[in-house]
PDB file of C-alpha atoms in Angstrom:
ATOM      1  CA  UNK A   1     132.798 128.589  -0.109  1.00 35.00           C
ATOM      2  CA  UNK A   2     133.674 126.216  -2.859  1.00 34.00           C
ATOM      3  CA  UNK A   3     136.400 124.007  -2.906  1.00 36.00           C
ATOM      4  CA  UNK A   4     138.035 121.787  -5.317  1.00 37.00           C
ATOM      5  CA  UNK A   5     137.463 117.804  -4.422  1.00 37.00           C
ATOM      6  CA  UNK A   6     141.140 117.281  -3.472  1.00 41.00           C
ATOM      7  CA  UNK A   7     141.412 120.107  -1.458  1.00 45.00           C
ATOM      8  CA  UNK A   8     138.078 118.746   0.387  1.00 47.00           C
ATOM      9  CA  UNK A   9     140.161 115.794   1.605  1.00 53.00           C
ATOM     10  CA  UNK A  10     143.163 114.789   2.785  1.00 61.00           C
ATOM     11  CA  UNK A  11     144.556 113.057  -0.351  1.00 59.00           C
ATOM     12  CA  UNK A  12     145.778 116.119  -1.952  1.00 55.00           C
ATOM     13  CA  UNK A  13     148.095 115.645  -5.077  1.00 50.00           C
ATOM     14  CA  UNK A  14     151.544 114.835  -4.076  1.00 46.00           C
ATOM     15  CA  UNK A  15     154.021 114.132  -7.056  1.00 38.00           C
ATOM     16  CA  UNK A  16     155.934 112.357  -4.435  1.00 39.00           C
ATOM     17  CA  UNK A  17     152.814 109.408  -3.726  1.00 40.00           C
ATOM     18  CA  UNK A  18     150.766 109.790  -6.871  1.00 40.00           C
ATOM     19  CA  UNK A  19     149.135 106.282  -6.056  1.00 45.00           C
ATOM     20  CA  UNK A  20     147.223 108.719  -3.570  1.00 49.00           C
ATOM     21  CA  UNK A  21     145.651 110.545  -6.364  1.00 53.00           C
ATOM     22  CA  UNK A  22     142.396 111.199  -7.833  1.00 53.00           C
ATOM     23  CA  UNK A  23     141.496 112.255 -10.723  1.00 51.00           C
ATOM     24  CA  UNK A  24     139.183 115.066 -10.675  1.00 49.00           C
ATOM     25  CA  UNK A  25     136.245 113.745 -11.983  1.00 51.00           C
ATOM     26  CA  UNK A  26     136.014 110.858  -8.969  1.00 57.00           C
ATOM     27  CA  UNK A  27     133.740 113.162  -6.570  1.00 63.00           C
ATOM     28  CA  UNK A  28     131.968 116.244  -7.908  1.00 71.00           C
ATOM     29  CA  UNK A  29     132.081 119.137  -5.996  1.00 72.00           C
ATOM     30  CA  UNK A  30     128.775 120.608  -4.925  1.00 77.00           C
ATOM     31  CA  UNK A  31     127.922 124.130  -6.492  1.00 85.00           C
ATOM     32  CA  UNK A  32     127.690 127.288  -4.319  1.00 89.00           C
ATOM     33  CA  UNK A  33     123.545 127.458  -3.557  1.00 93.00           C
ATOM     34  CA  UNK A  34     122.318 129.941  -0.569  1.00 95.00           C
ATOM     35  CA  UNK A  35     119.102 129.673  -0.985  1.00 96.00           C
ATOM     36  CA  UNK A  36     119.369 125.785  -0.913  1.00 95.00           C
ATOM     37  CA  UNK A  37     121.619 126.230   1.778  1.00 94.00           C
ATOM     38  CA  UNK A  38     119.293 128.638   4.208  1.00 96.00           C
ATOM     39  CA  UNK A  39     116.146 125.926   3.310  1.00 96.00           C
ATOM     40  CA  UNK A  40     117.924 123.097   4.813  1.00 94.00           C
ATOM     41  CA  UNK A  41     118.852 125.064   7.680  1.00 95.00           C
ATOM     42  CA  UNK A  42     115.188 126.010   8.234  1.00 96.00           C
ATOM     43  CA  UNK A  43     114.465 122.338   7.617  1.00 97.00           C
ATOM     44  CA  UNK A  44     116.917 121.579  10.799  1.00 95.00           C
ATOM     45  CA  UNK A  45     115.480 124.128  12.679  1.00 95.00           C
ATOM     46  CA  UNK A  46     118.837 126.013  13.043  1.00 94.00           C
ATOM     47  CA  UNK A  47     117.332 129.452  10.697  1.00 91.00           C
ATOM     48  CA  UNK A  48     118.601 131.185  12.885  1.00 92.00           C
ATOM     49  CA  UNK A  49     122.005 129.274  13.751  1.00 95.00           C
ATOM     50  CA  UNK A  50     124.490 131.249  15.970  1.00 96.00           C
ATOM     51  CA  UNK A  51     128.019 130.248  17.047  1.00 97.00           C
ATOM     52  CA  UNK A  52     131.414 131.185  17.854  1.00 97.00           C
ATOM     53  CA  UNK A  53     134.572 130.137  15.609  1.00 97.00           C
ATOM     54  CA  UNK A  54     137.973 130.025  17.794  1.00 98.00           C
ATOM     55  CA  UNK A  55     141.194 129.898  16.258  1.00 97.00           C
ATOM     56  CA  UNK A  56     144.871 131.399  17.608  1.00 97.00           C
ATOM     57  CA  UNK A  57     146.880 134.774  16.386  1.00 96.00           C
ATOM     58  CA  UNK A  58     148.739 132.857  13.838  1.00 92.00           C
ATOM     59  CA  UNK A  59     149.959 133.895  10.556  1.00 87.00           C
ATOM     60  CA  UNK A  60     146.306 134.278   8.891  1.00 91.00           C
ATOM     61  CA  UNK A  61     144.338 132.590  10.871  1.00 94.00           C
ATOM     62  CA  UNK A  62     142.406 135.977  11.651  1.00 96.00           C
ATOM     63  CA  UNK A  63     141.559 137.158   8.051  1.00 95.00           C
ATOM     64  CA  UNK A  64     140.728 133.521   7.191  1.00 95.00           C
ATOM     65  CA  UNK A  65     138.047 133.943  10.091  1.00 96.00           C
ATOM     66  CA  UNK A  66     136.873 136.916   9.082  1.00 97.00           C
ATOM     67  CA  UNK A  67     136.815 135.266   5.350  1.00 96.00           C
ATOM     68  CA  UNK A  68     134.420 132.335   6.932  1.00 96.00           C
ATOM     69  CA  UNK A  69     132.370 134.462   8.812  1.00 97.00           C
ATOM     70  CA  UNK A  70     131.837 136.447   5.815  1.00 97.00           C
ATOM     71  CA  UNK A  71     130.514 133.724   4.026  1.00 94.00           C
ATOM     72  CA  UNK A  72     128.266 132.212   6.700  1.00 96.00           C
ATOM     73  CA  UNK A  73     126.214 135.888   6.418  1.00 96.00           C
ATOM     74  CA  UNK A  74     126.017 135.201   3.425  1.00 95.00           C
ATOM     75  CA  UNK A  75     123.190 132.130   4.142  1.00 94.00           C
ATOM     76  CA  UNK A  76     122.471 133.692   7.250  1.00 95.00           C
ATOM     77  CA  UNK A  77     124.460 132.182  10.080  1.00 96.00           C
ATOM     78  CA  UNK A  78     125.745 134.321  12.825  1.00 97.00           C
ATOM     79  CA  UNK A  79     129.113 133.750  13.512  1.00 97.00           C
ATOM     80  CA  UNK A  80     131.687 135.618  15.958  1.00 98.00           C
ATOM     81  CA  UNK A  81     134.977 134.953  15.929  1.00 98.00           C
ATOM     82  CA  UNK A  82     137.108 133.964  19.020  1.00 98.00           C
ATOM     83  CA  UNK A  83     140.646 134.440  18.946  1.00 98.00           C
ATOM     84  CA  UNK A  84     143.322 133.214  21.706  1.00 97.00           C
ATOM     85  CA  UNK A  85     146.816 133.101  22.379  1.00 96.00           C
ATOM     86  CA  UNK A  86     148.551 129.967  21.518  1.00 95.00           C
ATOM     87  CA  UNK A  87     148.555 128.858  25.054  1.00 93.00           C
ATOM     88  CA  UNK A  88     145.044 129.133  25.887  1.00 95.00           C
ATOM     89  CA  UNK A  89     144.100 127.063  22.405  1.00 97.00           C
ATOM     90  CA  UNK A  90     146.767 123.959  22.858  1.00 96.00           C
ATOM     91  CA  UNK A  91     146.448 123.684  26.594  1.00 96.00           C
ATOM     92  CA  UNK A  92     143.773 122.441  28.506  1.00 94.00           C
ATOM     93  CA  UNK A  93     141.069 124.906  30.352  1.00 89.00           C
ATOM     94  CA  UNK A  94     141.517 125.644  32.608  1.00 90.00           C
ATOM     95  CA  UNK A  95     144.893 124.548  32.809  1.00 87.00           C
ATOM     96  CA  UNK A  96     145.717 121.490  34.867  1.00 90.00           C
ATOM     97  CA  UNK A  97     142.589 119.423  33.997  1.00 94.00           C
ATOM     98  CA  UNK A  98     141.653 116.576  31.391  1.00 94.00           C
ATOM     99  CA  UNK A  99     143.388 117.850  28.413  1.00 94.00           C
ATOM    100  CA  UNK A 100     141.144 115.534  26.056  1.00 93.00           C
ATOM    101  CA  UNK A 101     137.936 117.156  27.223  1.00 94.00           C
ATOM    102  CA  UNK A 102     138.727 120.535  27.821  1.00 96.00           C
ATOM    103  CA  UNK A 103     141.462 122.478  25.462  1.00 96.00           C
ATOM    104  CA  UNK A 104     139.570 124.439  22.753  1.00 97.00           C
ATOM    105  CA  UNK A 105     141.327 123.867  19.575  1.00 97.00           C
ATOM    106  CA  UNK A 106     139.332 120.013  20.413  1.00 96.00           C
ATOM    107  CA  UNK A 107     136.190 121.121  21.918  1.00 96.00           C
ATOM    108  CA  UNK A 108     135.125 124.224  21.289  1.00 96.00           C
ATOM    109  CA  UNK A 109     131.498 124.755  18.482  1.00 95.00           C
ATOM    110  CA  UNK A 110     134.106 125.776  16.025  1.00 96.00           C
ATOM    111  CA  UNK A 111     137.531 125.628  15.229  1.00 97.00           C
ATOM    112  CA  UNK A 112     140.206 127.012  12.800  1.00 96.00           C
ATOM    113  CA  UNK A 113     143.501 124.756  12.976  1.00 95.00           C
ATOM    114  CA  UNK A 114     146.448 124.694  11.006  1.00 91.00           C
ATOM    115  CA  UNK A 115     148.358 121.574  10.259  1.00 88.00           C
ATOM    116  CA  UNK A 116     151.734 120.776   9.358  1.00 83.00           C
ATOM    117  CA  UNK A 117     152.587 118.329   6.101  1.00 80.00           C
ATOM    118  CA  UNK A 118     153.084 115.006   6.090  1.00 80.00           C
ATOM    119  CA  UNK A 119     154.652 112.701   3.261  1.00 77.00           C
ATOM    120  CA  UNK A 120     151.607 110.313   3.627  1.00 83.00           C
ATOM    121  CA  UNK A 121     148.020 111.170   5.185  1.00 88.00           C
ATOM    122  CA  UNK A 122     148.127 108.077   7.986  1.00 93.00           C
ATOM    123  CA  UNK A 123     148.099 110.311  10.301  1.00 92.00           C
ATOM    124  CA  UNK A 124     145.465 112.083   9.240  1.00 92.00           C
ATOM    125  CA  UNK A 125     143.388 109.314   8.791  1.00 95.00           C
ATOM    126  CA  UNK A 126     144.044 107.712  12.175  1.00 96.00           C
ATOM    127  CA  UNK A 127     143.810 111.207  14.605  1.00 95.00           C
ATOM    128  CA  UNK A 128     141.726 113.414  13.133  1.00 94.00           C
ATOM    129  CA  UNK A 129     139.165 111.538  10.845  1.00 96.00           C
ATOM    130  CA  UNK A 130     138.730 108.441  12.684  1.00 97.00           C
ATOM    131  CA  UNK A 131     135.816 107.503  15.919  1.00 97.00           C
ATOM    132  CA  UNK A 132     139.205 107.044  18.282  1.00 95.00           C
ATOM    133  CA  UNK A 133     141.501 109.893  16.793  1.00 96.00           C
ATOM    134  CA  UNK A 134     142.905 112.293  19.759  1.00 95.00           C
ATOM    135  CA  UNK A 135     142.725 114.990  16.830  1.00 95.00           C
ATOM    136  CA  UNK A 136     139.062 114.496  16.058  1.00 96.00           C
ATOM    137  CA  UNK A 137     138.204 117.661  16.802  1.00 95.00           C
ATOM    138  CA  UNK A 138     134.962 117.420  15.001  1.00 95.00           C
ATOM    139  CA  UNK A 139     133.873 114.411  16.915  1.00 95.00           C
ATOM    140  CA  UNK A 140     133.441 112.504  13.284  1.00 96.00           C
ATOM    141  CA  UNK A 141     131.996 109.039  14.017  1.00 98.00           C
ATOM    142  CA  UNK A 142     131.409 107.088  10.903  1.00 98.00           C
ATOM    143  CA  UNK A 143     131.922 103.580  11.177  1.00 98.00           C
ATOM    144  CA  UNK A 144     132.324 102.621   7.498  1.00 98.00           C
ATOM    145  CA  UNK A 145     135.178 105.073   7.119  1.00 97.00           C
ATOM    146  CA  UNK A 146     136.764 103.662  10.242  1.00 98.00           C
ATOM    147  CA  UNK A 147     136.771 100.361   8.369  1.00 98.00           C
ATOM    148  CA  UNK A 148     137.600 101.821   5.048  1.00 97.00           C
ATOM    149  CA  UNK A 149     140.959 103.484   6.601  1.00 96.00           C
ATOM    150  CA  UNK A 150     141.975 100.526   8.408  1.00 98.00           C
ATOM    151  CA  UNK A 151     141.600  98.952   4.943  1.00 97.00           C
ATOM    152  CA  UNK A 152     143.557 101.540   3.363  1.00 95.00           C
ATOM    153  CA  UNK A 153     146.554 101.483   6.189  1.00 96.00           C
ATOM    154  CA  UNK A 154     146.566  97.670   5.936  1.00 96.00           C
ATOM    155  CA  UNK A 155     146.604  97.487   2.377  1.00 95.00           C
ATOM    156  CA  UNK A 156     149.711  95.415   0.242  1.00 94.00           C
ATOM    157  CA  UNK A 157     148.607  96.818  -3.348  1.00 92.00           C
ATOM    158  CA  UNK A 158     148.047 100.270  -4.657  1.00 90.00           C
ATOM    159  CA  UNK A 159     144.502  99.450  -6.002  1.00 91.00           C
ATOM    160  CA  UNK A 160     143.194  98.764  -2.890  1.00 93.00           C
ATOM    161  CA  UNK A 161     144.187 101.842  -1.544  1.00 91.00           C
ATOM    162  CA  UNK A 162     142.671 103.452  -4.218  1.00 89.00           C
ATOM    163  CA  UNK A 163     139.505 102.022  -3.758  1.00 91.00           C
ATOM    164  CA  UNK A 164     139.443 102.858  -0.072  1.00 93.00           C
ATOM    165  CA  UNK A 165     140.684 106.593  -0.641  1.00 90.00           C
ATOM    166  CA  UNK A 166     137.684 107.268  -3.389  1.00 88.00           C
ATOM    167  CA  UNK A 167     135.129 106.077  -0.556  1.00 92.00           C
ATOM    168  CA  UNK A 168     136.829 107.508   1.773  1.00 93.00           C
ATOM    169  CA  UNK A 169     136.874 111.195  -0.167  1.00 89.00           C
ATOM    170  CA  UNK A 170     133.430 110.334  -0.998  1.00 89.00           C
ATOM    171  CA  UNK A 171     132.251 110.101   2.726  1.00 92.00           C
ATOM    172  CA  UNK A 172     133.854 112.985   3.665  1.00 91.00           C
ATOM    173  CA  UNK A 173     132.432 114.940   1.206  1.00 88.00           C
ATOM    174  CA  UNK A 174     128.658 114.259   2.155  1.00 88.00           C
ATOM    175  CA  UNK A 175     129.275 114.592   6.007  1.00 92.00           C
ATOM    176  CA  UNK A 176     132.042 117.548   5.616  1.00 91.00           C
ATOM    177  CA  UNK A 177     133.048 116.871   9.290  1.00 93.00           C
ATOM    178  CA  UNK A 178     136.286 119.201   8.168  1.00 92.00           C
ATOM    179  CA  UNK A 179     136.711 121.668   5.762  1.00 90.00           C
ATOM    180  CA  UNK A 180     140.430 121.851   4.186  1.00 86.00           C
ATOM    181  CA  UNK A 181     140.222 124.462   2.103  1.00 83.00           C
ATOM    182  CA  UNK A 182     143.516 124.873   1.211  1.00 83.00           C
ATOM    183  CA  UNK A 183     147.130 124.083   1.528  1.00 80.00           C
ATOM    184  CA  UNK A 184     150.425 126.813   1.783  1.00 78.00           C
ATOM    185  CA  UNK A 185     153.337 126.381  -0.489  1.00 77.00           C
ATOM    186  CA  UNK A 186     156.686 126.084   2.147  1.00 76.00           C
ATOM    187  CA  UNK A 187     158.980 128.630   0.973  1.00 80.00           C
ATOM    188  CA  UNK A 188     162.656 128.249   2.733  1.00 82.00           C
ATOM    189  CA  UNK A 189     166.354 129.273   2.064  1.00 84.00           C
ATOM    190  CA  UNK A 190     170.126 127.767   2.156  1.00 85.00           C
ATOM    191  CA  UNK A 191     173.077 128.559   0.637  1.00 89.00           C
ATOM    192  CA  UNK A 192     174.582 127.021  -2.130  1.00 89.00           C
ATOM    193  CA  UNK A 193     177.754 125.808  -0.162  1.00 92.00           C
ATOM    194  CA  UNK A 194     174.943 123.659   1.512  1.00 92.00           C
ATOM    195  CA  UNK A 195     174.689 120.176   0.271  1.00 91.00           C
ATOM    196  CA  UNK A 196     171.991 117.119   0.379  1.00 90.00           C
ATOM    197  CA  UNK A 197     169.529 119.732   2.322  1.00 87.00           C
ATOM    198  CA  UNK A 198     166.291 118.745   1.663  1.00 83.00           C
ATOM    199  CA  UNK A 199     163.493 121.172   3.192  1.00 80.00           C
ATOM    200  CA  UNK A 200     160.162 119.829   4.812  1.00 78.00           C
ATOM    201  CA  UNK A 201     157.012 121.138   5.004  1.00 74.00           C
ATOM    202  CA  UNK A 202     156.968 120.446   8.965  1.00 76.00           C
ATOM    203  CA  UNK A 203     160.061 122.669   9.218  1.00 75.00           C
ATOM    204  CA  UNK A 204     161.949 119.885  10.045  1.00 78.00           C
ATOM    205  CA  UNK A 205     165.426 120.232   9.626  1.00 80.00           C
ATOM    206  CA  UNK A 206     167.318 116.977   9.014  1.00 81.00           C
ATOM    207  CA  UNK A 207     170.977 117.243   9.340  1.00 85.00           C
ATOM    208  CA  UNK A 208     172.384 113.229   8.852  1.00 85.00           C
ATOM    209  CA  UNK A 209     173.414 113.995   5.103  1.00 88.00           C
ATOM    210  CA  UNK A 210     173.889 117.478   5.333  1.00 92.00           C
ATOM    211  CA  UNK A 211     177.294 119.682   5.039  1.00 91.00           C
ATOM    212  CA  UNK A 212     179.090 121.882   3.113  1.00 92.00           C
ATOM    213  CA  UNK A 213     180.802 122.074  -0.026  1.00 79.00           C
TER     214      UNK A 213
END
């Protein structure tokens, strides 16, 4: 699987914040190599490297499996594929216990989660990438990108923030804690009678300015 370098991260192009931007040239994206790929797994002792991916019935979260488990084969992983209702991935398991340390979208070997947009990627930063994020579902603990965020939220001027976000895309590119590899296009509908509607990718719907013509 190869992926561009902004959709490795989660400063993807946003016409809307283009001081979040990099260009492409600021982190090469490795080339596709199996047989470099099955060495270092022999090198880690995991040749032979079986696990199970979970992820809910959801739009296509199952062909995307299938997609990833297609190209594990490919350097000789073993991967199943686990899918669960909505219920049984959000809650906790079994239910009624911590949900922290026990609901499999957080826990399980693998996971395949989709997330809604956001105009900035704070959140991001702060839950999922970060040693204290309740999103961190890959357990990422990397104390210079802890550092480099809390730089980057704190920050007054648009070059610092860029200098944090090119470390930060740079770390997360040689650890790969999370694979993004790729966003959805929000498609909606209104009328035309409908005025000052603006659509989100969230599926928010925010009514204050909203009415008809």
């Amino acid at each position: 699987m190869q992926l561009s370098p902004q959709e490795a991260q989660p400063f993807k192009d946003n016409s809307k914040y283009t001081h979040y931007q990099l260009p492409i040239s600021a982190h090469r994206q490795r080339a596709q190599n199996i047989a470099l790929a099955k060495q270092l797994l022999a090198a880690a002792g995991a040749s032979s490297l079986k696990f199970n991916l979970t992820t809910w019935n959801f739009l296509d979260h199952t062909d995307h499996a299938a997609s990833i488990q297609a190209y594990a084969r490919e350097a000789g992983i073993e991967m199943g594929v686990e899918v669960m209702d909505v219920g049984k991935y959000y809650d906790a398991e079994p239910a009624g216990a911590d949900y922290a340390s026990t609901t499999p979208w957080l826990n399980r070997t693998c996971t395949l989660t989709e997330y809604g947009a956001r105009g900035v990627p704070n959140i991001y930063l702060t839950r999922c990438y970060q040693s204290t994020g309740d999103w961190n579902a890959s357990h990422y603990k990397n104390p210079e990108f802890d550092s480099l965020a809390n730089t980057y939220l704190g920050a007054a001027d648009v070059s610092t923030q860029r200098k944090a976000t090119k470390r930060m895309t740079g770390l997360l590119l040689r650890d790969t804690p999370v694979i993004t590899d790729y966003f959805i296009n929000y498609v909606t509908a209104s009328s035309s009678k409908v005025k000052n509607y603006v659509p989100e990718g969230l599926s928010h719907v925010r009514l204050a300015k909203v009415g008809l013509a």
